[in-house]
mmCIF file of N, CA, C and O in Angstrom:
data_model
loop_
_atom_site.group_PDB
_atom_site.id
_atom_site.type_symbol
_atom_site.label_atom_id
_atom_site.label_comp_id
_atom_site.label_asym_id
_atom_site.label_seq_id
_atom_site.Cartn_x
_atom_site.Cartn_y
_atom_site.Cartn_z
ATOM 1 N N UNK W 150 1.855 -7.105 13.628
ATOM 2 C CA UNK W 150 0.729 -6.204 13.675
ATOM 3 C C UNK W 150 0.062 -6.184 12.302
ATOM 4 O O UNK W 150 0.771 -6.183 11.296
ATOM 5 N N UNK W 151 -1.035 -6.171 12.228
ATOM 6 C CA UNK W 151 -1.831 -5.788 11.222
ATOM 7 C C UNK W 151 -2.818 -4.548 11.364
ATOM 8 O O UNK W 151 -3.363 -3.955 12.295
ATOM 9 N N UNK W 152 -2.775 -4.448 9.935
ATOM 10 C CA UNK W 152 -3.500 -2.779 9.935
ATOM 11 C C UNK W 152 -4.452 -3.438 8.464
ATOM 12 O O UNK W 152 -4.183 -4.148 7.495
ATOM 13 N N UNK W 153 -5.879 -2.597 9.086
ATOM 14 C CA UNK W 153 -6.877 -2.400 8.246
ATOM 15 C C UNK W 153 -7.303 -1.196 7.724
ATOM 16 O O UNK W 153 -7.835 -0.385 8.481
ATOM 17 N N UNK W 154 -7.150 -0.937 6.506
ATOM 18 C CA UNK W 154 -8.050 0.296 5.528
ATOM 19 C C UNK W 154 -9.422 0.148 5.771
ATOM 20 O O UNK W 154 -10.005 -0.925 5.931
ATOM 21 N N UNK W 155 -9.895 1.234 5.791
ATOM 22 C CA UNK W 155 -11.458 1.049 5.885
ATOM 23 C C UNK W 155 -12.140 2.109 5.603
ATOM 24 O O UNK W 155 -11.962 3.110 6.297
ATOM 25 N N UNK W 156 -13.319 2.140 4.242
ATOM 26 C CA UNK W 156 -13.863 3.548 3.660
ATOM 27 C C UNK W 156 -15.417 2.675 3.787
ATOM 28 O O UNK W 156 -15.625 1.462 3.752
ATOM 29 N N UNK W 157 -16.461 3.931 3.959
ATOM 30 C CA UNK W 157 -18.115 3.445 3.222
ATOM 31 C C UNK W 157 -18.057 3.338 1.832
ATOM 32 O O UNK W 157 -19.044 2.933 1.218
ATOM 33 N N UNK W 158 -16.418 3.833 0.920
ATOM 34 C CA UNK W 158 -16.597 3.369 -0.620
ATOM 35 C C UNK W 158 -16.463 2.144 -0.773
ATOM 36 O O UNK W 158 -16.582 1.826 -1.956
ATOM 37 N N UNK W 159 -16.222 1.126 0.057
ATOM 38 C CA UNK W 159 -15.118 0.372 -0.791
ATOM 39 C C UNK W 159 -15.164 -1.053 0.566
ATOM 40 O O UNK W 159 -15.674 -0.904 1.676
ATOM 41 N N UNK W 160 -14.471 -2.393 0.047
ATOM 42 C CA UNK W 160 -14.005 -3.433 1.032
ATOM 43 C C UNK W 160 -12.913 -2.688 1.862
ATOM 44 O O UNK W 160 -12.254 -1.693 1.561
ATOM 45 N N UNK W 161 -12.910 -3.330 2.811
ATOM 46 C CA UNK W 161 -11.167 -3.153 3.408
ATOM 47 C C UNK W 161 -10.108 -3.722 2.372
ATOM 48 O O UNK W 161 -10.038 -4.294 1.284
ATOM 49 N N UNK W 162 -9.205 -3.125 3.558
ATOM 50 C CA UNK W 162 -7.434 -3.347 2.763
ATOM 51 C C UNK W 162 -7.241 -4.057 4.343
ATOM 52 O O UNK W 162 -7.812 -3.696 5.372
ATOM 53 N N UNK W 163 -6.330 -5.087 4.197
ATOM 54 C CA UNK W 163 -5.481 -5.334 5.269
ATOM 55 C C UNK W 163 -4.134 -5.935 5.100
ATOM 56 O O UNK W 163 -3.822 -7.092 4.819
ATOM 57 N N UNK W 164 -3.507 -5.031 5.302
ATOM 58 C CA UNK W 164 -1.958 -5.260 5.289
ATOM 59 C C UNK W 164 -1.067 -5.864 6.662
ATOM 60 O O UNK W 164 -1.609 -5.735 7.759
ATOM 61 N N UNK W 165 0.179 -6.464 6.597
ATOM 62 C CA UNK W 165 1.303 -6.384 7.781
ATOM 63 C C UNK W 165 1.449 -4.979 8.094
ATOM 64 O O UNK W 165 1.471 -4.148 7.186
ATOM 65 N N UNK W 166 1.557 -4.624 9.404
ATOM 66 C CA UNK W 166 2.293 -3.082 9.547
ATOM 67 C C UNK W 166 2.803 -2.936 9.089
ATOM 68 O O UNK W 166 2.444 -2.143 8.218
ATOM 69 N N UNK W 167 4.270 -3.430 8.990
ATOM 70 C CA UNK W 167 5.259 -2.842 7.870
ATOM 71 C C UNK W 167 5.315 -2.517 6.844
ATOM 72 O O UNK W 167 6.249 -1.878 6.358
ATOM 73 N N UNK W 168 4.124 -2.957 6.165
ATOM 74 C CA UNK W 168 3.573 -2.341 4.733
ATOM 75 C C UNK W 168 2.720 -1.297 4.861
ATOM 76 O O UNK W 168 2.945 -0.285 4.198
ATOM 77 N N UNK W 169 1.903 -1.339 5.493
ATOM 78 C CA UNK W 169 1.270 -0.572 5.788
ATOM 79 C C UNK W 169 2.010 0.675 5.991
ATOM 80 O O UNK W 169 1.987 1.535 5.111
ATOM 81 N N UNK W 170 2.392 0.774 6.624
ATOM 82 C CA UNK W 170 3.462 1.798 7.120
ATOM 83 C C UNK W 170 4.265 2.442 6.081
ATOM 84 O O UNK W 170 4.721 3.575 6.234
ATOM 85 N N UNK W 171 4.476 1.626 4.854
ATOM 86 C CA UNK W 171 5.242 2.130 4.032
ATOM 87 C C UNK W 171 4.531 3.153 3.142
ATOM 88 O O UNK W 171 4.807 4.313 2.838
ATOM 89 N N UNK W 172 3.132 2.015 2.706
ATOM 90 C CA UNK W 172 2.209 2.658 2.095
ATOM 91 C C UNK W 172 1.513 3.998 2.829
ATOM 92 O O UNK W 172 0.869 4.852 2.221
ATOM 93 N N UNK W 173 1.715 3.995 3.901
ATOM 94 C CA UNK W 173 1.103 5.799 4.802
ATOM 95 C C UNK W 173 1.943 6.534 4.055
ATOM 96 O O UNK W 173 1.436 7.299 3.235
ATOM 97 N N UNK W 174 3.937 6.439 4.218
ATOM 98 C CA UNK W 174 4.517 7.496 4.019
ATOM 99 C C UNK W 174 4.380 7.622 2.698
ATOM 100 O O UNK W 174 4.463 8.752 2.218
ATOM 101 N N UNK W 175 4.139 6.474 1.838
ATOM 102 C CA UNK W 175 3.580 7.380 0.072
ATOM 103 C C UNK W 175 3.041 7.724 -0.173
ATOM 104 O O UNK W 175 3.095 8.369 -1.220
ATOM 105 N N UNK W 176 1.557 7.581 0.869
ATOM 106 C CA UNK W 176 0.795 8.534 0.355
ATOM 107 C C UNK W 176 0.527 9.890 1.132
ATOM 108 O O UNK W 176 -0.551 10.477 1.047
ATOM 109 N N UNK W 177 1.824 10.440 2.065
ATOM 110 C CA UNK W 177 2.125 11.296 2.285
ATOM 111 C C UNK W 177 1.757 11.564 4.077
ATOM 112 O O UNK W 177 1.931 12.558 4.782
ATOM 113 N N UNK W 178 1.378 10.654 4.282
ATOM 114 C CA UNK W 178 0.634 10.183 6.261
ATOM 115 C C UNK W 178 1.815 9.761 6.964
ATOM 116 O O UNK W 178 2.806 9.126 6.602
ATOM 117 N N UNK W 179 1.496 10.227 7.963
ATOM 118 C CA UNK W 179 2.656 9.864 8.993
ATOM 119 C C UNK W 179 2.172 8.617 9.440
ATOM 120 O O UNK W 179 1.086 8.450 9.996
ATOM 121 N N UNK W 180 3.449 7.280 9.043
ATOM 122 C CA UNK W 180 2.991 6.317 9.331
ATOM 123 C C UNK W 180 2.752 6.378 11.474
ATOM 124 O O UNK W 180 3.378 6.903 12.394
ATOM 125 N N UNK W 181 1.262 5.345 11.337
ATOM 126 C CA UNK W 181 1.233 4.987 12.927
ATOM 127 C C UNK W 181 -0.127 4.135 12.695
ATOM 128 O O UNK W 181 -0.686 3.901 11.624
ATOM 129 N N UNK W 182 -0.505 3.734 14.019
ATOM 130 C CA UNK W 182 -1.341 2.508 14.365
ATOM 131 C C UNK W 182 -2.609 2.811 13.856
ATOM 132 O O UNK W 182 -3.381 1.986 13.368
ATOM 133 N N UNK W 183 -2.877 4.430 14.024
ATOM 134 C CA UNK W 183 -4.048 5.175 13.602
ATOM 135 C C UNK W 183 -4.046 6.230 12.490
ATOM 136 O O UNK W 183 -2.920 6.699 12.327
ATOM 137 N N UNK W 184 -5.076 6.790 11.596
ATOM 138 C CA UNK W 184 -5.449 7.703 10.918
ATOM 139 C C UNK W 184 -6.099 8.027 10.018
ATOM 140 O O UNK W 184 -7.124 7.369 9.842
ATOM 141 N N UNK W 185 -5.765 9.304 8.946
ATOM 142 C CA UNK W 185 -7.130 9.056 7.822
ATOM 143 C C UNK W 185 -6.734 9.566 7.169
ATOM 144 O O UNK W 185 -5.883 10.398 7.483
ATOM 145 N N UNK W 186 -7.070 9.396 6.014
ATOM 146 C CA UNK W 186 -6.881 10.330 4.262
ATOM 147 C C UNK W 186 -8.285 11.039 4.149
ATOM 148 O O UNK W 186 -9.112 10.524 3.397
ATOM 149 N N UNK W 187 -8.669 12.371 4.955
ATOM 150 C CA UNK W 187 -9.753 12.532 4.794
ATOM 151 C C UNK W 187 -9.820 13.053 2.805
ATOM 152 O O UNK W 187 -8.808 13.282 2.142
ATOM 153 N N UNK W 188 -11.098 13.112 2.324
ATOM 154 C CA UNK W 188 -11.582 13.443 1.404
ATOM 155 C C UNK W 188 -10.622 14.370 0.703
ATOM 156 O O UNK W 188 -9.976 14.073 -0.302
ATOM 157 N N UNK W 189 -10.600 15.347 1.241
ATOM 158 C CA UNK W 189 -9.042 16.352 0.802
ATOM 159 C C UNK W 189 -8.254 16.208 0.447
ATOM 160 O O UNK W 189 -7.756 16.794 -0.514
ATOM 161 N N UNK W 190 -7.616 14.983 1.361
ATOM 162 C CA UNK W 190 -6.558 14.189 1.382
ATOM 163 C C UNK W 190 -6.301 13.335 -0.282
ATOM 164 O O UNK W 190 -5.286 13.043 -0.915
ATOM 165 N N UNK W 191 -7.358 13.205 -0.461
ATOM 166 C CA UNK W 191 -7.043 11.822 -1.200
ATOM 167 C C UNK W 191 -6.704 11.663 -2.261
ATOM 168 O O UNK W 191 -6.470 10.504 -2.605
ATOM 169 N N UNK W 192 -6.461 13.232 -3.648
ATOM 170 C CA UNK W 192 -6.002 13.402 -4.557
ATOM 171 C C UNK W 192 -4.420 13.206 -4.570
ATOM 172 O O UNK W 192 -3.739 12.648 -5.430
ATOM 173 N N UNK W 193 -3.961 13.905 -3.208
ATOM 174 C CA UNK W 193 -2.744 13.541 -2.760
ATOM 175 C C UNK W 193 -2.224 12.131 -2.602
ATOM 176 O O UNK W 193 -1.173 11.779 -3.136
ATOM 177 N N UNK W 194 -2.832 11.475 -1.998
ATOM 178 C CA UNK W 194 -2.503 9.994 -1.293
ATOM 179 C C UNK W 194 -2.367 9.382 -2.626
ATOM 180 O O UNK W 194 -1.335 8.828 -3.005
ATOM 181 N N UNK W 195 -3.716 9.529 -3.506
ATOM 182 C CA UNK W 195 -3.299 8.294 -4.796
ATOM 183 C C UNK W 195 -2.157 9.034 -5.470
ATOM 184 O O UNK W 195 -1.459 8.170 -6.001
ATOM 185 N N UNK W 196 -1.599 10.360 -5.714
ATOM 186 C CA UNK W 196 -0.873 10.718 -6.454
ATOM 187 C C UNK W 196 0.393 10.245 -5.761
ATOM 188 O O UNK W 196 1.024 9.620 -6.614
ATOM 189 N N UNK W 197 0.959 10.250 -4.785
ATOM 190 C CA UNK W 197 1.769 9.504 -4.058
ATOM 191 C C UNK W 197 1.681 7.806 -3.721
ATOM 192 O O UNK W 197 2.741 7.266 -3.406
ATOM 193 N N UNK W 198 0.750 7.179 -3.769
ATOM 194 C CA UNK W 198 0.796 6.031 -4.004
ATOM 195 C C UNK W 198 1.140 5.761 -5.752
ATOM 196 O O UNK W 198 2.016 5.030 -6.214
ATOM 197 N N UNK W 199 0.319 6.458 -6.374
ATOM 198 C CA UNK W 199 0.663 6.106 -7.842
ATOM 199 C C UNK W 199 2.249 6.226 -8.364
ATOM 200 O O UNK W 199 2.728 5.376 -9.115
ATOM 201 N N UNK W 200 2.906 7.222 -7.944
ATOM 202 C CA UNK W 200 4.550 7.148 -7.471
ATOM 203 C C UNK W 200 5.039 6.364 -7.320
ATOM 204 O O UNK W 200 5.873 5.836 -8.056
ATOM 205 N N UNK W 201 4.554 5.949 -6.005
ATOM 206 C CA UNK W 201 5.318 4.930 -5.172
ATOM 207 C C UNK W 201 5.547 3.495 -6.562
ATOM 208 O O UNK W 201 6.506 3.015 -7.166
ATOM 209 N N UNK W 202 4.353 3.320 -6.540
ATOM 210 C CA UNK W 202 4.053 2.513 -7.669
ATOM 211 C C UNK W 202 5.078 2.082 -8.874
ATOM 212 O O UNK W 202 5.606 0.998 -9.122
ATOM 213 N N UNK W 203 5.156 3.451 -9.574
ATOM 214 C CA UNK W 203 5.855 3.720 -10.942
ATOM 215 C C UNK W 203 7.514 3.327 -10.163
ATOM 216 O O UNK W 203 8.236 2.586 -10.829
ATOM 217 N N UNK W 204 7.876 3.663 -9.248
ATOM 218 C CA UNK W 204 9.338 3.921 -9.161
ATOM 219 C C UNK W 204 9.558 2.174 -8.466
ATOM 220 O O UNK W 204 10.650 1.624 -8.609
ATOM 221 N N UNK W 205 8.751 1.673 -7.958
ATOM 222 C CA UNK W 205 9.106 0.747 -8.050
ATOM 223 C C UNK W 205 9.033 -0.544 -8.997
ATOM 224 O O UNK W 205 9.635 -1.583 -8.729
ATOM 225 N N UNK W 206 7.915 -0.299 -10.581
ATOM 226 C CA UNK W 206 7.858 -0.752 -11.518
ATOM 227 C C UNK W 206 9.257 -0.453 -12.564
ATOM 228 O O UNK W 206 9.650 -0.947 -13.621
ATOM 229 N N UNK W 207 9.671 0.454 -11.792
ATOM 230 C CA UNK W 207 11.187 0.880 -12.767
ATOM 231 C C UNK W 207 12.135 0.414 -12.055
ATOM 232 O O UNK W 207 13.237 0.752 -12.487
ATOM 233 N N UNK W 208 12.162 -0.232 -11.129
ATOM 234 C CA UNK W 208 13.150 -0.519 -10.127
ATOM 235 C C UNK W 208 13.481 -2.155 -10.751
ATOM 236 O O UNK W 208 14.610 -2.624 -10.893
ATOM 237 N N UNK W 209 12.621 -2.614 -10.960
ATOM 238 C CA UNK W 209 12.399 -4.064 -11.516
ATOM 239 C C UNK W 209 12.730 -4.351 -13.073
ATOM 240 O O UNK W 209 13.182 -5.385 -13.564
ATOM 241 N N UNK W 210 12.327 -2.973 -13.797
ATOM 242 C CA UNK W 210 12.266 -3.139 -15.483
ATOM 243 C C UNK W 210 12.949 -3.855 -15.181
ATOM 244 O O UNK W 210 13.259 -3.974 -13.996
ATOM 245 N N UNK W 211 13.532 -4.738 -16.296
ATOM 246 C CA UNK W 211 14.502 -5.367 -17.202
ATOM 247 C C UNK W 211 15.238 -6.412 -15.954
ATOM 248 O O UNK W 211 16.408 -6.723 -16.176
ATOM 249 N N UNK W 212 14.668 -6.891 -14.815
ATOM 250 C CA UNK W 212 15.294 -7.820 -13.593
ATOM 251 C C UNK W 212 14.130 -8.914 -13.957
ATOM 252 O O UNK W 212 12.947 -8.778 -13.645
ATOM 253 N N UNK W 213 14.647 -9.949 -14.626
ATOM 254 C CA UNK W 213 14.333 -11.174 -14.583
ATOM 255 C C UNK W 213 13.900 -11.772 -13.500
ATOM 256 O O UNK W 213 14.148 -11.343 -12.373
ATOM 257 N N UNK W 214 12.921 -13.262 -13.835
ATOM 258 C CA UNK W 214 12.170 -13.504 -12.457
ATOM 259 C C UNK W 214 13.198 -14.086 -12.162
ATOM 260 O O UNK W 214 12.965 -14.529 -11.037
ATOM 261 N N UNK W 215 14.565 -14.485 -12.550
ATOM 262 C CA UNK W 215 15.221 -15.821 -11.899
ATOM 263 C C UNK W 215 16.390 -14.363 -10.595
ATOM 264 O O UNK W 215 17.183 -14.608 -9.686
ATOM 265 N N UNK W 216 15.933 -13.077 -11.143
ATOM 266 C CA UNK W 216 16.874 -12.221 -10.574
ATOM 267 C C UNK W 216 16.349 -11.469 -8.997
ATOM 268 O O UNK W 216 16.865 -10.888 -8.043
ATOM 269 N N UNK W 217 15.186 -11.854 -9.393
ATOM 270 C CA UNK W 217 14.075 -10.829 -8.459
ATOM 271 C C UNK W 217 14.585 -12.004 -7.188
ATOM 272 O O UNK W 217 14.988 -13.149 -7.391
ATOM 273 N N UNK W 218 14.436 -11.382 -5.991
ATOM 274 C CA UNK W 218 14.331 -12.064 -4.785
ATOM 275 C C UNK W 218 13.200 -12.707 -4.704
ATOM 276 O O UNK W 218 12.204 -12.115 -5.121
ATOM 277 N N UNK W 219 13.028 -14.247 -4.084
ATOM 278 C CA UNK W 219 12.093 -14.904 -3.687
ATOM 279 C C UNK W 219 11.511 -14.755 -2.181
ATOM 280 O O UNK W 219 10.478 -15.358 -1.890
ATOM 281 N N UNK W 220 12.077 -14.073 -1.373
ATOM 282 C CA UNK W 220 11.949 -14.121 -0.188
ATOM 283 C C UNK W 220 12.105 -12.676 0.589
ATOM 284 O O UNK W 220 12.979 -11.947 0.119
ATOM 285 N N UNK W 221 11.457 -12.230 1.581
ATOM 286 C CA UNK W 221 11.760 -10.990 2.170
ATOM 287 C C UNK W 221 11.981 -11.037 3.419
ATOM 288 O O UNK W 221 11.215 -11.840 3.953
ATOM 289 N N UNK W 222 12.866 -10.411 4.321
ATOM 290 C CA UNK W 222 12.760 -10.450 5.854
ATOM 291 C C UNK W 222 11.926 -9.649 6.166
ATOM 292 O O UNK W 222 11.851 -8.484 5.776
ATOM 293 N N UNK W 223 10.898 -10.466 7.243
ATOM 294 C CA UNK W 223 9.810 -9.863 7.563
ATOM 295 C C UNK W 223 10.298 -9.594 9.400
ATOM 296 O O UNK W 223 11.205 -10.102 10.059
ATOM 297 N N UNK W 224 9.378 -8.718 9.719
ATOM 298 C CA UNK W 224 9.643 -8.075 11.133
ATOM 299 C C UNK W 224 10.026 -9.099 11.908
ATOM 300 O O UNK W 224 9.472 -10.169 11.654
ATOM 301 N N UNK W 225 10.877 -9.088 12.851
ATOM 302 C CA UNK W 225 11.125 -9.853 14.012
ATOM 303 C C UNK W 225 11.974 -11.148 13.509
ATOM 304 O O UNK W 225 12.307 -12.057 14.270
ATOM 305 N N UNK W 226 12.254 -11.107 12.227
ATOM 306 C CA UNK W 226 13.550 -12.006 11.772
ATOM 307 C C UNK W 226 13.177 -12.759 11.059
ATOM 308 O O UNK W 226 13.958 -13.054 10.154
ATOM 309 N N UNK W 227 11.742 -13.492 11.090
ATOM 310 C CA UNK W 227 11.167 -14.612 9.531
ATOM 311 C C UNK W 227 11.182 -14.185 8.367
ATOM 312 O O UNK W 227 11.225 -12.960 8.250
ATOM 313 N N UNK W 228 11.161 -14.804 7.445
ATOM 314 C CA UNK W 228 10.851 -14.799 6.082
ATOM 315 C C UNK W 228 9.510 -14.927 5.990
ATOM 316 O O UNK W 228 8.581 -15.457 6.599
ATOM 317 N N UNK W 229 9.812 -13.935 4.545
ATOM 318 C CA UNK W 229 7.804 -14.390 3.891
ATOM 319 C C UNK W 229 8.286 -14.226 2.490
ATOM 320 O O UNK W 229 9.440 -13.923 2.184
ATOM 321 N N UNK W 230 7.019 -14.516 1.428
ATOM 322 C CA UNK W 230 7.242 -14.712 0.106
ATOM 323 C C UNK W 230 7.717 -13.003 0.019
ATOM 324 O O UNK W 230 7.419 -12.188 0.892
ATOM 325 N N UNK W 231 8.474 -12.694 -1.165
ATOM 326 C CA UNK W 231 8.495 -10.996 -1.536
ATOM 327 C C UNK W 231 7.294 -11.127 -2.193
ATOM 328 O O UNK W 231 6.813 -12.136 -2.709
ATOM 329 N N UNK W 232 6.880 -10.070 -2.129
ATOM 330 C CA UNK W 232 5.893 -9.154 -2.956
ATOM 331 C C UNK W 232 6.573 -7.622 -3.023
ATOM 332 O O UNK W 232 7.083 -6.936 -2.137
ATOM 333 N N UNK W 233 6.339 -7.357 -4.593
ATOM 334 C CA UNK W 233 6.698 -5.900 -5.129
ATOM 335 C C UNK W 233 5.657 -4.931 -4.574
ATOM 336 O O UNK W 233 4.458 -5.200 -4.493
ATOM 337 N N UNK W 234 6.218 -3.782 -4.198
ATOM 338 C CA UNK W 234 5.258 -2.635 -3.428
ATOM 339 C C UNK W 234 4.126 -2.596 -4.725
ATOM 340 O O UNK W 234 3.013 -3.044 -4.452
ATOM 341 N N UNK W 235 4.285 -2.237 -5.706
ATOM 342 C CA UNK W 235 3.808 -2.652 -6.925
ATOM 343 C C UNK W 235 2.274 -3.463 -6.698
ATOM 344 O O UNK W 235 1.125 -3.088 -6.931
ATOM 345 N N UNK W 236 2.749 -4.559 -6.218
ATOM 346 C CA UNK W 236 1.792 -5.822 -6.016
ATOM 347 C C UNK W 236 0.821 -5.435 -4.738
ATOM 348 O O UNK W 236 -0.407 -5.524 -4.734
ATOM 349 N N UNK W 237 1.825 -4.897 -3.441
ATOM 350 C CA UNK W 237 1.155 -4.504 -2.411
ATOM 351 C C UNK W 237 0.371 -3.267 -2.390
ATOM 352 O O UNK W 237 -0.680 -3.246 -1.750
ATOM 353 N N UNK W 238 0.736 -2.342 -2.958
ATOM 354 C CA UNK W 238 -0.267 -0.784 -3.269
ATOM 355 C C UNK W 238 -1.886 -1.082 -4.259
ATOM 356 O O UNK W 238 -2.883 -0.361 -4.213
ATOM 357 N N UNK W 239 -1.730 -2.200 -4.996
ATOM 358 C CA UNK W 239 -2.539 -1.959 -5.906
ATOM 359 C C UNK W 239 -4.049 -1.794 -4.817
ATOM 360 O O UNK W 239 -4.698 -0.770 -4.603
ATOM 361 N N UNK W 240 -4.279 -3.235 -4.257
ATOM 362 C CA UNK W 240 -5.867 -2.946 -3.455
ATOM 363 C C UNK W 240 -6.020 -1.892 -2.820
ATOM 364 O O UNK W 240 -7.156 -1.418 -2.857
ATOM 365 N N UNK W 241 -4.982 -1.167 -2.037
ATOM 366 C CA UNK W 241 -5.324 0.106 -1.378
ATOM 367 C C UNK W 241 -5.212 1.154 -2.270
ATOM 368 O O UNK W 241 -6.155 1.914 -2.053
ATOM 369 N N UNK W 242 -4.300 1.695 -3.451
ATOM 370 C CA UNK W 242 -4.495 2.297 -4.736
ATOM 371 C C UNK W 242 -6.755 2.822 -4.996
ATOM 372 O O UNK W 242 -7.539 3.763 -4.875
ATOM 373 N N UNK W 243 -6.681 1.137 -5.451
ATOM 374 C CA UNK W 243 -8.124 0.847 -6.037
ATOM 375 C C UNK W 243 -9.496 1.474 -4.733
ATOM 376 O O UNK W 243 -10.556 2.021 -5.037
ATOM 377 N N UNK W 244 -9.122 1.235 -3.672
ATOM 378 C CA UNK W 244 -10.177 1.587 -2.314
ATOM 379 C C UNK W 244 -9.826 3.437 -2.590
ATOM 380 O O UNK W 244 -10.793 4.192 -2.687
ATOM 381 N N UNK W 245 -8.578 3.924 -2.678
ATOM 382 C CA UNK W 245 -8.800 5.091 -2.476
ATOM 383 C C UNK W 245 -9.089 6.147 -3.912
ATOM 384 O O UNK W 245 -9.085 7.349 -4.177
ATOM 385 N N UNK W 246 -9.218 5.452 -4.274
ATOM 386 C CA UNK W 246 -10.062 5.557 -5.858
ATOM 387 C C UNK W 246 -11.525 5.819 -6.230
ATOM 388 O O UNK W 246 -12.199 6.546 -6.959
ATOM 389 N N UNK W 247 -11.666 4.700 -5.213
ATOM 390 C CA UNK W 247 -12.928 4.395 -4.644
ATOM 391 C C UNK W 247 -14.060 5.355 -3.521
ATOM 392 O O UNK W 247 -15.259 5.613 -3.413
ATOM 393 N N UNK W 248 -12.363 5.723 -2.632
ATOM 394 C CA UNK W 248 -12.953 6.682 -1.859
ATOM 395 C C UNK W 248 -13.222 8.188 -2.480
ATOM 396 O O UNK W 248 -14.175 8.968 -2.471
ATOM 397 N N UNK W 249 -12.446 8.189 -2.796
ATOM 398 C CA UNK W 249 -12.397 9.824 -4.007
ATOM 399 C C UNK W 249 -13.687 9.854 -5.038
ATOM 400 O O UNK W 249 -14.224 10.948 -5.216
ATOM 401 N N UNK W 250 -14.114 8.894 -5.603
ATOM 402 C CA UNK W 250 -15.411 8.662 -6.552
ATOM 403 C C UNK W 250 -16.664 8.935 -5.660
ATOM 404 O O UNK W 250 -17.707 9.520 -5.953
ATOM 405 N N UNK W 251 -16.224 8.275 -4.343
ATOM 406 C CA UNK W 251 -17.772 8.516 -3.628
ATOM 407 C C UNK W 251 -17.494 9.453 -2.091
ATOM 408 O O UNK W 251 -17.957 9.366 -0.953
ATOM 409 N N UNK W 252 -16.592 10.264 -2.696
ATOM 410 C CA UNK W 252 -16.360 11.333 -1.463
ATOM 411 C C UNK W 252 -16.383 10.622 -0.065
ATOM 412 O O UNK W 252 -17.380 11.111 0.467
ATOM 413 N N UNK W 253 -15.749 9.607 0.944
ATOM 414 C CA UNK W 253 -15.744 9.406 1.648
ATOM 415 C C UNK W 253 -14.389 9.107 2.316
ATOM 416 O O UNK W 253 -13.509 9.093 1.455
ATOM 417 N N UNK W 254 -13.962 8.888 3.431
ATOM 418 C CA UNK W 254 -12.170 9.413 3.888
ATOM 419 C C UNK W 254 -12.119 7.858 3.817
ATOM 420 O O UNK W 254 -13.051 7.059 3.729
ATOM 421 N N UNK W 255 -10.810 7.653 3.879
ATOM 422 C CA UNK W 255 -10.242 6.439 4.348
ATOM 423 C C UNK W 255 -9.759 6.176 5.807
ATOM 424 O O UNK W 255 -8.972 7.118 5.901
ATOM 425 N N UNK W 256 -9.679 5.402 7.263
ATOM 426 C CA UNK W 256 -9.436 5.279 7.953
ATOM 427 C C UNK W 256 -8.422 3.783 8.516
ATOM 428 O O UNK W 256 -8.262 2.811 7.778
ATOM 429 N N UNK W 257 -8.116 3.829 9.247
ATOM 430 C CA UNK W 257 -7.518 2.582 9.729
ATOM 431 C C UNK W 257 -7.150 2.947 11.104
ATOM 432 O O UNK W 257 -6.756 4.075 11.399
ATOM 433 N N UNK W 258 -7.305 1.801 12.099
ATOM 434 C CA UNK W 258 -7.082 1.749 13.357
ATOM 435 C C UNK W 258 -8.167 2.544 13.958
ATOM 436 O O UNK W 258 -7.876 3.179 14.972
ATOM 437 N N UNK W 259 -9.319 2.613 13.523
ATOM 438 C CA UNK W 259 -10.385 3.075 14.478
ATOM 439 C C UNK W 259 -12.007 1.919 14.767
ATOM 440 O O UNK W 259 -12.891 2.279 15.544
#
């Protein structure tokens, strides 16, 4: 499954669900197929994405690239390259940044 971010601030975000999903519960949304960070919302969401962020930039300090995993199990049993949540938060981070500057909600699945 894939899931798309989508604001009048900003490009889309499009993530795997499973990221996606991760990234809802940091920024405080009940992950699902649908929803929104309305305007209200969104001081919250980046302050919880920005979290999410930090704790997993500390999770890594001092883990060498030869230490870091090359590979992640992705849904339904394949592999894909890893990427650090780190790596995956930043474009949706930046959109809801975006959305907050020009007062408009964030949505996905509509």
């Amino acid at each position: 499954m894939i899931i798309t971010f989508k604001s009048a601030a900003a490009g889309d975000v499009i993530m795997f669900g499973d990221v996606a999903e991760r990234m809802m519960a940091a920024m405080g949304k009940e992950p699902g197929s649908q929803g929104i960070v309305t305007v209200a919302q969104l001081p919250d969401a980046i302050a919880g994405l920005r979290a999410a962020i930090a704790a997993d930039k500390a999770r890594w300090q001092g883990v060498t690239e030869e230490e870091r995993p090359h590979e992640e199990t992705a849904p339904g049993g394949g592999h894909r390259a890893f990427v650090s949540i780190a790596q995956r938060a930043a474009p949706l981070l930046e959109l809801l940044e975006w959305a907050e500057k020009k007062g408009k909600p964030v949505v996905w699945g509509v």
